[in-house]
mmCIF file with all atom_site columns, C-alpha atoms in Angstrom:
data_model
loop_
_atom_site.group_PDB
_atom_site.id
_atom_site.type_symbol
_atom_site.label_atom_id
_atom_site.label_alt_id
_atom_site.label_comp_id
_atom_site.label_asym_id
_atom_site.label_entity_id
_atom_site.label_seq_id
_atom_site.pdbx_PDB_ins_code
_atom_site.Cartn_x
_atom_site.Cartn_y
_atom_site.Cartn_z
_atom_site.occupancy
_atom_site.B_iso_or_equiv
_atom_site.pdbx_formal_charge
_atom_site.auth_seq_id
_atom_site.auth_comp_id
_atom_site.auth_asym_id
_atom_site.auth_atom_id
_atom_site.pdbx_PDB_model_num
ATOM 1   C CA . MET A 1 1   ? -4.404  15.325  -41.496 1.00 0.00 ? 1   MET A CA 1
ATOM 2   C CA . LYS A 1 2   ? -5.828  16.793  -38.574 1.00 0.00 ? 2   LYS A CA 1
ATOM 3   C CA . THR A 1 3   ? -6.628  14.503  -35.239 1.00 0.00 ? 3   THR A CA 1
ATOM 4   C CA . ILE A 1 4   ? -10.373 13.999  -34.689 1.00 0.00 ? 4   ILE A CA 1
ATOM 5   C CA . GLU A 1 5   ? -12.081 15.993  -32.066 1.00 0.00 ? 5   GLU A CA 1
ATOM 6   C CA . PHE A 1 6   ? -14.950 14.064  -31.359 1.00 0.00 ? 6   PHE A CA 1
ATOM 7   C CA . SER A 1 7   ? -16.006 12.291  -28.225 1.00 0.00 ? 7   SER A CA 1
ATOM 8   C CA . PHE A 1 8   ? -18.595 10.059  -27.324 1.00 0.00 ? 8   PHE A CA 1
ATOM 9   C CA . ASP A 1 9   ? -18.852 11.523  -23.867 1.00 0.00 ? 9   ASP A CA 1
ATOM 10  C CA . GLN A 1 10  ? -19.410 15.322  -25.023 1.00 0.00 ? 10  GLN A CA 1
ATOM 11  C CA . ASP A 1 11  ? -23.010 16.524  -25.371 1.00 0.00 ? 11  ASP A CA 1
ATOM 12  C CA . TYR A 1 12  ? -23.308 17.792  -28.874 1.00 0.00 ? 12  TYR A CA 1
ATOM 13  C CA . ILE A 1 13  ? -25.954 20.284  -29.770 1.00 0.00 ? 13  ILE A CA 1
ATOM 14  C CA . LEU A 1 14  ? -25.893 21.765  -33.415 1.00 0.00 ? 14  LEU A CA 1
ATOM 15  C CA . GLU A 1 15  ? -28.059 24.448  -34.853 1.00 0.00 ? 15  GLU A CA 1
ATOM 16  C CA . ASN A 1 16  ? -29.026 26.811  -37.630 1.00 0.00 ? 16  ASN A CA 1
ATOM 17  C CA . GLU A 1 17  ? -31.616 29.110  -38.088 1.00 0.00 ? 17  GLU A CA 1
ATOM 18  C CA . ARG A 1 18  ? -34.362 25.598  -39.126 1.00 0.00 ? 18  ARG A CA 1
ATOM 19  C CA . VAL A 1 19  ? -33.676 22.925  -36.865 1.00 0.00 ? 19  VAL A CA 1
ATOM 20  C CA . VAL A 1 20  ? -31.659 21.793  -33.375 1.00 0.00 ? 20  VAL A CA 1
ATOM 21  C CA . LEU A 1 21  ? -30.405 18.405  -33.105 1.00 0.00 ? 21  LEU A CA 1
ATOM 22  C CA . ARG A 1 22  ? -29.222 17.344  -29.601 1.00 0.00 ? 22  ARG A CA 1
ATOM 23  C CA . PRO A 1 23  ? -28.541 14.168  -28.369 1.00 0.00 ? 23  PRO A CA 1
ATOM 24  C CA . LEU A 1 24  ? -31.280 11.550  -27.875 1.00 0.00 ? 24  LEU A CA 1
ATOM 25  C CA . GLN A 1 25  ? -31.964 10.048  -24.391 1.00 0.00 ? 25  GLN A CA 1
ATOM 26  C CA . PRO A 1 26  ? -34.206 7.663   -23.588 1.00 0.00 ? 26  PRO A CA 1
ATOM 27  C CA . ALA A 1 27  ? -36.853 10.267  -21.953 1.00 0.00 ? 27  ALA A CA 1
ATOM 28  C CA . ASP A 1 28  ? -37.131 11.337  -25.955 1.00 0.00 ? 28  ASP A CA 1
ATOM 29  C CA . VAL A 1 29  ? -40.066 8.480   -26.383 1.00 0.00 ? 29  VAL A CA 1
ATOM 30  C CA . GLN A 1 30  ? -42.361 11.334  -25.133 1.00 0.00 ? 30  GLN A CA 1
ATOM 31  C CA . HIS A 1 31  ? -41.679 13.533  -27.836 1.00 0.00 ? 31  HIS A CA 1
ATOM 32  C CA . LEU A 1 32  ? -41.566 10.841  -30.954 1.00 0.00 ? 32  LEU A CA 1
ATOM 33  C CA . SER A 1 33  ? -44.631 8.541   -29.407 1.00 0.00 ? 33  SER A CA 1
ATOM 34  C CA . VAL A 1 34  ? -46.665 10.499  -32.433 1.00 0.00 ? 34  VAL A CA 1
ATOM 35  C CA . PHE A 1 35  ? -45.036 9.338   -35.136 1.00 0.00 ? 35  PHE A CA 1
ATOM 36  C CA . SER A 1 36  ? -44.568 5.718   -33.539 1.00 0.00 ? 36  SER A CA 1
ATOM 37  C CA . GLU A 1 37  ? -48.705 5.631   -33.147 1.00 0.00 ? 37  GLU A CA 1
ATOM 38  C CA . ARG A 1 38  ? -49.434 7.384   -36.508 1.00 0.00 ? 38  ARG A CA 1
ATOM 39  C CA . GLU A 1 39  ? -46.996 6.821   -38.931 1.00 0.00 ? 39  GLU A CA 1
ATOM 40  C CA . PRO A 1 40  ? -45.856 3.122   -38.891 1.00 0.00 ? 40  PRO A CA 1
ATOM 41  C CA . GLU A 1 41  ? -44.826 3.323   -42.524 1.00 0.00 ? 41  GLU A CA 1
ATOM 42  C CA . LEU A 1 42  ? -42.266 5.920   -41.684 1.00 0.00 ? 42  LEU A CA 1
ATOM 43  C CA . TRP A 1 43  ? -40.112 2.750   -40.939 1.00 0.00 ? 43  TRP A CA 1
ATOM 44  C CA . ARG A 1 44  ? -40.469 0.659   -44.338 1.00 0.00 ? 44  ARG A CA 1
ATOM 45  C CA . TYR A 1 45  ? -37.162 0.669   -45.384 1.00 0.00 ? 45  TYR A CA 1
ATOM 46  C CA . SER A 1 46  ? -35.345 0.922   -41.890 1.00 0.00 ? 46  SER A CA 1
ATOM 47  C CA . LEU A 1 47  ? -33.507 -2.196  -40.551 1.00 0.00 ? 47  LEU A CA 1
ATOM 48  C CA . GLN A 1 48  ? -34.953 -1.561  -37.090 1.00 0.00 ? 48  GLN A CA 1
ATOM 49  C CA . SER A 1 49  ? -38.922 -0.506  -36.722 1.00 0.00 ? 49  SER A CA 1
ATOM 50  C CA . ALA A 1 50  ? -39.936 2.100   -34.417 1.00 0.00 ? 50  ALA A CA 1
ATOM 51  C CA . ALA A 1 51  ? -44.080 1.698   -35.156 1.00 0.00 ? 51  ALA A CA 1
ATOM 52  C CA . GLY A 1 52  ? -46.055 1.091   -31.864 1.00 0.00 ? 52  GLY A CA 1
ATOM 53  C CA . ILE A 1 53  ? -44.509 2.099   -28.743 1.00 0.00 ? 53  ILE A CA 1
ATOM 54  C CA . GLY A 1 54  ? -42.740 -0.685  -27.737 1.00 0.00 ? 54  GLY A CA 1
ATOM 55  C CA . ASN A 1 55  ? -40.769 -0.986  -30.673 1.00 0.00 ? 55  ASN A CA 1
ATOM 56  C CA . LEU A 1 56  ? -39.940 3.220   -29.966 1.00 0.00 ? 56  LEU A CA 1
ATOM 57  C CA . VAL A 1 57  ? -38.629 2.546   -26.700 1.00 0.00 ? 57  VAL A CA 1
ATOM 58  C CA . GLN A 1 58  ? -36.616 -0.224  -27.996 1.00 0.00 ? 58  GLN A CA 1
ATOM 59  C CA . TYR A 1 59  ? -35.302 1.871   -30.530 1.00 0.00 ? 59  TYR A CA 1
ATOM 60  C CA . ILE A 1 60  ? -34.680 4.661   -28.871 1.00 0.00 ? 60  ILE A CA 1
ATOM 61  C CA . ALA A 1 61  ? -32.998 2.355   -26.095 1.00 0.00 ? 61  ALA A CA 1
ATOM 62  C CA . THR A 1 62  ? -30.549 0.719   -29.045 1.00 0.00 ? 62  THR A CA 1
ATOM 63  C CA . ALA A 1 63  ? -29.448 4.000   -30.207 1.00 0.00 ? 63  ALA A CA 1
ATOM 64  C CA . CYS A 1 64  ? -28.271 5.475   -27.059 1.00 0.00 ? 64  CYS A CA 1
ATOM 65  C CA . GLU A 1 65  ? -26.845 1.825   -26.046 1.00 0.00 ? 65  GLU A CA 1
ATOM 66  C CA . GLY A 1 66  ? -24.430 2.502   -29.466 1.00 0.00 ? 66  GLY A CA 1
ATOM 67  C CA . ARG A 1 67  ? -23.294 5.577   -27.581 1.00 0.00 ? 67  ARG A CA 1
ATOM 68  C CA . LYS A 1 68  ? -22.356 4.250   -24.520 1.00 0.00 ? 68  LYS A CA 1
ATOM 69  C CA . ALA A 1 69  ? -20.635 1.377   -26.586 1.00 0.00 ? 69  ALA A CA 1
ATOM 70  C CA . ALA A 1 70  ? -18.699 4.183   -28.798 1.00 0.00 ? 70  ALA A CA 1
ATOM 71  C CA . HIS A 1 71  ? -20.178 3.060   -32.429 1.00 0.00 ? 71  HIS A CA 1
ATOM 72  C CA . SER A 1 72  ? -23.153 5.365   -32.865 1.00 0.00 ? 72  SER A CA 1
ATOM 73  C CA . TYR A 1 73  ? -23.864 8.794   -31.664 1.00 0.00 ? 73  TYR A CA 1
ATOM 74  C CA . PRO A 1 74  ? -27.867 9.311   -31.889 1.00 0.00 ? 74  PRO A CA 1
ATOM 75  C CA . PHE A 1 75  ? -29.621 12.883  -32.391 1.00 0.00 ? 75  PHE A CA 1
ATOM 76  C CA . ILE A 1 76  ? -33.380 13.862  -32.074 1.00 0.00 ? 76  ILE A CA 1
ATOM 77  C CA . ILE A 1 77  ? -34.224 16.635  -34.539 1.00 0.00 ? 77  ILE A CA 1
ATOM 78  C CA . PHE A 1 78  ? -36.288 19.484  -33.598 1.00 0.00 ? 78  PHE A CA 1
ATOM 79  C CA . CYS A 1 79  ? -38.076 21.843  -35.986 1.00 0.00 ? 79  CYS A CA 1
ATOM 80  C CA . LYS A 1 80  ? -37.484 25.647  -34.882 1.00 0.00 ? 80  LYS A CA 1
ATOM 81  C CA . LYS A 1 81  ? -40.555 26.787  -37.023 1.00 0.00 ? 81  LYS A CA 1
ATOM 82  C CA . THR A 1 82  ? -43.101 24.719  -35.574 1.00 0.00 ? 82  THR A CA 1
ATOM 83  C CA . GLN A 1 83  ? -41.412 24.146  -32.264 1.00 0.00 ? 83  GLN A CA 1
ATOM 84  C CA . ARG A 1 84  ? -41.932 20.667  -32.315 1.00 0.00 ? 84  ARG A CA 1
ATOM 85  C CA . TYR A 1 85  ? -39.982 17.573  -32.439 1.00 0.00 ? 85  TYR A CA 1
ATOM 86  C CA . ALA A 1 86  ? -39.588 15.778  -35.901 1.00 0.00 ? 86  ALA A CA 1
ATOM 87  C CA . GLY A 1 87  ? -37.469 12.787  -36.169 1.00 0.00 ? 87  GLY A CA 1
ATOM 88  C CA . CYS A 1 88  ? -34.362 11.236  -35.723 1.00 0.00 ? 88  CYS A CA 1
ATOM 89  C CA . THR A 1 89  ? -30.894 10.531  -37.065 1.00 0.00 ? 89  THR A CA 1
ATOM 90  C CA . ARG A 1 90  ? -27.257 9.046   -36.056 1.00 0.00 ? 90  ARG A CA 1
ATOM 91  C CA . PHE A 1 91  ? -23.615 8.661   -36.876 1.00 0.00 ? 91  PHE A CA 1
ATOM 92  C CA . TYR A 1 92  ? -23.092 5.189   -36.658 1.00 0.00 ? 92  TYR A CA 1
ATOM 93  C CA . ASP A 1 93  ? -20.123 2.807   -37.250 1.00 0.00 ? 93  ASP A CA 1
ATOM 94  C CA . ILE A 1 94  ? -17.957 5.449   -36.176 1.00 0.00 ? 94  ILE A CA 1
ATOM 95  C CA . ASP A 1 95  ? -14.306 4.907   -36.455 1.00 0.00 ? 95  ASP A CA 1
ATOM 96  C CA . THR A 1 96  ? -12.039 7.503   -35.213 1.00 0.00 ? 96  THR A CA 1
ATOM 97  C CA . ALA A 1 97  ? -9.068  5.392   -36.293 1.00 0.00 ? 97  ALA A CA 1
ATOM 98  C CA . ASN A 1 98  ? -9.648  6.037   -39.807 1.00 0.00 ? 98  ASN A CA 1
ATOM 99  C CA . ALA A 1 99  ? -11.711 9.304   -39.768 1.00 0.00 ? 99  ALA A CA 1
ATOM 100 C CA . ALA A 1 100 ? -14.881 7.606   -40.899 1.00 0.00 ? 100 ALA A CA 1
ATOM 101 C CA . CYS A 1 101 ? -18.199 7.277   -40.373 1.00 0.00 ? 101 CYS A CA 1
ATOM 102 C CA . LEU A 1 102 ? -22.019 6.555   -41.734 1.00 0.00 ? 102 LEU A CA 1
ATOM 103 C CA . LEU A 1 103 ? -25.032 8.711   -41.460 1.00 0.00 ? 103 LEU A CA 1
ATOM 104 C CA . GLY A 1 104 ? -28.387 7.155   -41.633 1.00 0.00 ? 104 GLY A CA 1
ATOM 105 C CA . TYR A 1 105 ? -31.284 6.098   -39.344 1.00 0.00 ? 105 TYR A CA 1
ATOM 106 C CA . THR A 1 106 ? -32.653 9.219   -40.495 1.00 0.00 ? 106 THR A CA 1
ATOM 107 C CA . TRP A 1 107 ? -36.472 9.684   -40.192 1.00 0.00 ? 107 TRP A CA 1
ATOM 108 C CA . ILE A 1 108 ? -38.888 12.555  -40.188 1.00 0.00 ? 108 ILE A CA 1
ATOM 109 C CA . GLY A 1 109 ? -42.857 12.763  -39.693 1.00 0.00 ? 109 GLY A CA 1
ATOM 110 C CA . LYS A 1 110 ? -44.717 13.422  -42.457 1.00 0.00 ? 110 LYS A CA 1
ATOM 111 C CA . GLU A 1 111 ? -45.496 17.004  -41.721 1.00 0.00 ? 111 GLU A CA 1
ATOM 112 C CA . PHE A 1 112 ? -42.016 17.853  -41.840 1.00 0.00 ? 112 PHE A CA 1
ATOM 113 C CA . GLN A 1 113 ? -40.965 16.261  -44.991 1.00 0.00 ? 113 GLN A CA 1
ATOM 114 C CA . ARG A 1 114 ? -40.639 17.842  -48.406 1.00 0.00 ? 114 ARG A CA 1
ATOM 115 C CA . THR A 1 115 ? -39.862 21.260  -46.248 1.00 0.00 ? 115 THR A CA 1
ATOM 116 C CA . GLY A 1 116 ? -36.151 21.318  -46.476 1.00 0.00 ? 116 GLY A CA 1
ATOM 117 C CA . LEU A 1 117 ? -36.030 20.296  -42.674 1.00 0.00 ? 117 LEU A CA 1
ATOM 118 C CA . ASN A 1 118 ? -34.045 17.193  -43.608 1.00 0.00 ? 118 ASN A CA 1
ATOM 119 C CA . ARG A 1 119 ? -31.659 19.009  -45.728 1.00 0.00 ? 119 ARG A CA 1
ATOM 120 C CA . HIS A 1 120 ? -30.899 21.492  -42.983 1.00 0.00 ? 120 HIS A CA 1
ATOM 121 C CA . CYS A 1 121 ? -30.065 18.558  -40.899 1.00 0.00 ? 121 CYS A CA 1
ATOM 122 C CA . LYS A 1 122 ? -27.713 17.304  -43.293 1.00 0.00 ? 122 LYS A CA 1
ATOM 123 C CA . ALA A 1 123 ? -26.135 20.620  -43.710 1.00 0.00 ? 123 ALA A CA 1
ATOM 124 C CA . LEU A 1 124 ? -25.238 20.386  -39.729 1.00 0.00 ? 124 LEU A CA 1
ATOM 125 C CA . LEU A 1 125 ? -24.129 16.890  -39.491 1.00 0.00 ? 125 LEU A CA 1
ATOM 126 C CA . PHE A 1 126 ? -21.866 17.624  -42.553 1.00 0.00 ? 126 PHE A CA 1
ATOM 127 C CA . ARG A 1 127 ? -20.698 20.687  -41.210 1.00 0.00 ? 127 ARG A CA 1
ATOM 128 C CA . PHE A 1 128 ? -20.054 19.054  -37.851 1.00 0.00 ? 128 PHE A CA 1
ATOM 129 C CA . ALA A 1 129 ? -18.263 15.749  -39.304 1.00 0.00 ? 129 ALA A CA 1
ATOM 130 C CA . PHE A 1 130 ? -15.861 17.637  -41.358 1.00 0.00 ? 130 PHE A CA 1
ATOM 131 C CA . GLU A 1 131 ? -15.366 20.955  -39.947 1.00 0.00 ? 131 GLU A CA 1
ATOM 132 C CA . GLN A 1 132 ? -15.600 20.428  -36.127 1.00 0.00 ? 132 GLN A CA 1
ATOM 133 C CA . CYS A 1 133 ? -14.636 16.958  -35.765 1.00 0.00 ? 133 CYS A CA 1
ATOM 134 C CA . HIS A 1 134 ? -11.929 16.758  -39.042 1.00 0.00 ? 134 HIS A CA 1
ATOM 135 C CA . PHE A 1 135 ? -13.608 13.650  -40.506 1.00 0.00 ? 135 PHE A CA 1
ATOM 136 C CA . HIS A 1 136 ? -12.066 12.654  -43.906 1.00 0.00 ? 136 HIS A CA 1
ATOM 137 C CA . ARG A 1 137 ? -15.135 10.624  -44.885 1.00 0.00 ? 137 ARG A CA 1
ATOM 138 C CA . VAL A 1 138 ? -18.936 10.084  -44.291 1.00 0.00 ? 138 VAL A CA 1
ATOM 139 C CA . ALA A 1 139 ? -20.826 7.602   -46.131 1.00 0.00 ? 139 ALA A CA 1
ATOM 140 C CA . LEU A 1 140 ? -24.339 6.855   -46.421 1.00 0.00 ? 140 LEU A CA 1
ATOM 141 C CA . ARG A 1 141 ? -26.567 4.351   -47.383 1.00 0.00 ? 141 ARG A CA 1
ATOM 142 C CA . ALA A 1 142 ? -30.296 3.029   -48.651 1.00 0.00 ? 142 ALA A CA 1
ATOM 143 C CA . ASP A 1 143 ? -32.652 0.309   -49.773 1.00 0.00 ? 143 ASP A CA 1
ATOM 144 C CA . VAL A 1 144 ? -32.571 0.209   -53.352 1.00 0.00 ? 144 VAL A CA 1
ATOM 145 C CA . ASN A 1 145 ? -36.360 0.408   -53.050 1.00 0.00 ? 145 ASN A CA 1
ATOM 146 C CA . ASN A 1 146 ? -35.856 3.254   -51.233 1.00 0.00 ? 146 ASN A CA 1
ATOM 147 C CA . THR A 1 147 ? -35.950 5.847   -54.142 1.00 0.00 ? 147 THR A CA 1
ATOM 148 C CA . GLY A 1 148 ? -36.625 9.092   -52.476 1.00 0.00 ? 148 GLY A CA 1
ATOM 149 C CA . SER A 1 149 ? -33.864 8.994   -50.048 1.00 0.00 ? 149 SER A CA 1
ATOM 150 C CA . ILE A 1 150 ? -31.636 8.074   -53.023 1.00 0.00 ? 150 ILE A CA 1
ATOM 151 C CA . ALA A 1 151 ? -32.996 10.702  -54.973 1.00 0.00 ? 151 ALA A CA 1
ATOM 152 C CA . ALA A 1 152 ? -32.106 13.059  -52.047 1.00 0.00 ? 152 ALA A CA 1
ATOM 153 C CA . MET A 1 153 ? -28.579 11.517  -51.832 1.00 0.00 ? 153 MET A CA 1
ATOM 154 C CA . LYS A 1 154 ? -28.057 12.360  -55.358 1.00 0.00 ? 154 LYS A CA 1
ATOM 155 C CA . ALA A 1 155 ? -29.239 16.121  -54.974 1.00 0.00 ? 155 ALA A CA 1
ATOM 156 C CA . ILE A 1 156 ? -26.962 17.161  -52.818 1.00 0.00 ? 156 ILE A CA 1
ATOM 157 C CA . GLY A 1 157 ? -23.902 15.796  -54.582 1.00 0.00 ? 157 GLY A CA 1
ATOM 158 C CA . CYS A 1 158 ? -22.896 12.405  -52.441 1.00 0.00 ? 158 CYS A CA 1
ATOM 159 C CA . VAL A 1 159 ? -20.866 10.362  -54.506 1.00 0.00 ? 159 VAL A CA 1
ATOM 160 C CA . GLU A 1 160 ? -22.230 7.094   -55.659 1.00 0.00 ? 160 GLU A CA 1
ATOM 161 C CA . GLU A 1 161 ? -19.906 4.406   -54.776 1.00 0.00 ? 161 GLU A CA 1
ATOM 162 C CA . GLY A 1 162 ? -22.125 1.023   -55.689 1.00 0.00 ? 162 GLY A CA 1
ATOM 163 C CA . ILE A 1 163 ? -24.317 -1.630  -54.302 1.00 0.00 ? 163 ILE A CA 1
ATOM 164 C CA . LEU A 1 164 ? -23.956 -3.775  -51.479 1.00 0.00 ? 164 LEU A CA 1
ATOM 165 C CA . ARG A 1 165 ? -26.043 -7.111  -52.264 1.00 0.00 ? 165 ARG A CA 1
ATOM 166 C CA . GLU A 1 166 ? -28.269 -8.391  -49.934 1.00 0.00 ? 166 GLU A CA 1
ATOM 167 C CA . HIS A 1 167 ? -26.126 -7.684  -46.957 1.00 0.00 ? 167 HIS A CA 1
ATOM 168 C CA . MET A 1 168 ? -28.261 -7.186  -44.230 1.00 0.00 ? 168 MET A CA 1
ATOM 169 C CA . LEU A 1 169 ? -31.275 -9.705  -42.816 1.00 0.00 ? 169 LEU A CA 1
ATOM 170 C CA . LEU A 1 170 ? -34.386 -7.533  -42.065 1.00 0.00 ? 170 LEU A CA 1
ATOM 171 C CA . ALA A 1 171 ? -37.041 -8.257  -39.783 1.00 0.00 ? 171 ALA A CA 1
ATOM 172 C CA . ASP A 1 172 ? -39.125 -10.248 -41.816 1.00 0.00 ? 172 ASP A CA 1
ATOM 173 C CA . GLY A 1 173 ? -36.772 -13.012 -43.159 1.00 0.00 ? 173 GLY A CA 1
ATOM 174 C CA . SER A 1 174 ? -35.661 -10.929 -46.326 1.00 0.00 ? 174 SER A CA 1
ATOM 175 C CA . TRP A 1 175 ? -32.171 -9.366  -47.260 1.00 0.00 ? 175 TRP A CA 1
ATOM 176 C CA . ARG A 1 176 ? -31.472 -6.071  -47.909 1.00 0.00 ? 176 ARG A CA 1
ATOM 177 C CA . THR A 1 177 ? -29.474 -4.513  -50.784 1.00 0.00 ? 177 THR A CA 1
ATOM 178 C CA . SER A 1 178 ? -28.228 -1.189  -50.544 1.00 0.00 ? 178 SER A CA 1
ATOM 179 C CA . GLN A 1 179 ? -27.153 1.524   -52.732 1.00 0.00 ? 179 GLN A CA 1
ATOM 180 C CA . LEU A 1 180 ? -23.788 2.953   -50.826 1.00 0.00 ? 180 LEU A CA 1
ATOM 181 C CA . PHE A 1 181 ? -22.760 6.688   -51.515 1.00 0.00 ? 181 PHE A CA 1
ATOM 182 C CA . SER A 1 182 ? -19.987 8.693   -49.488 1.00 0.00 ? 182 SER A CA 1
ATOM 183 C CA . VAL A 1 183 ? -18.854 12.664  -48.952 1.00 0.00 ? 183 VAL A CA 1
ATOM 184 C CA . LEU A 1 184 ? -15.273 13.410  -48.536 1.00 0.00 ? 184 LEU A CA 1
ATOM 185 C CA . ARG A 1 185 ? -14.047 16.206  -46.851 1.00 0.00 ? 185 ARG A CA 1
ATOM 186 C CA . SER A 1 186 ? -12.709 17.624  -50.012 1.00 0.00 ? 186 SER A CA 1
ATOM 187 C CA . ASP A 1 187 ? -16.404 17.123  -52.115 1.00 0.00 ? 187 ASP A CA 1
ATOM 188 C CA . TRP A 1 188 ? -17.956 18.752  -48.797 1.00 0.00 ? 188 TRP A CA 1
ATOM 189 C CA . GLU A 1 189 ? -15.390 21.982  -49.783 1.00 0.00 ? 189 GLU A CA 1
ATOM 190 C CA . ASN A 1 190 ? -15.886 21.798  -53.167 1.00 0.00 ? 190 ASN A CA 1
ATOM 191 C CA . SER A 1 191 ? -19.500 21.358  -53.876 1.00 0.00 ? 191 SER A CA 1
ATOM 192 C CA . VAL A 1 192 ? -21.512 19.517  -51.615 1.00 0.00 ? 192 VAL A CA 1
ATOM 193 C CA . GLN A 1 193 ? -22.022 22.324  -49.187 1.00 0.00 ? 193 GLN A CA 1
ATOM 194 C CA . GLN A 1 194 ? -22.920 25.015  -51.899 1.00 0.00 ? 194 GLN A CA 1
ATOM 195 C CA . LYS A 1 195 ? -25.185 22.589  -53.253 1.00 0.00 ? 195 LYS A CA 1
ATOM 196 C CA . LEU A 1 196 ? -26.944 22.142  -49.758 1.00 0.00 ? 196 LEU A CA 1
ATOM 197 C CA . TYR A 1 197 ? -27.407 25.681  -49.147 1.00 0.00 ? 197 TYR A CA 1
ATOM 198 C CA . ARG A 1 198 ? -28.763 26.582  -52.624 1.00 0.00 ? 198 ARG A CA 1
ATOM 199 C CA . LEU A 1 199 ? -31.212 24.198  -51.787 1.00 0.00 ? 199 LEU A CA 1
#
């Protein structure tokens, strides 16, 4: 197995013809505040809401602290077509010893949904993880009620692994049950990248 080539200290910028992903910073609250103020439903299934400026500031601070603590790496999403910021995503629970991580905390504004932007983000992130950093496994999770995210994961070839029952406590005191998916490097090479590029 190749050695993992990933550093929390490096500022990675991922880019293709549709999107730029760059490291999230505290000052990015100015770019994302419009979603926080006008589209609170974006965080309906999220473990941490960014609805309202105070929550957005805390959301970004938590994401950036995760990078400093060497367990997550957040990105802000910039849409080239509109020349506007569109949302966020991140790698988290990064385990370099086992060449594994999770991909999630992904949200994009309503204007950018169903435009293909999210698939472009996933293509960049998977390529980065498997081809540049040499990870072996990228896992994804979705609330079992989030049928849109689950359908999107299936459409690009993520492999369904099972259900995590009531494994996380939500802000409202209820328990979240999640559907678990994964993509291995072999999945990426043999099918997932082709499906993403076709889409």
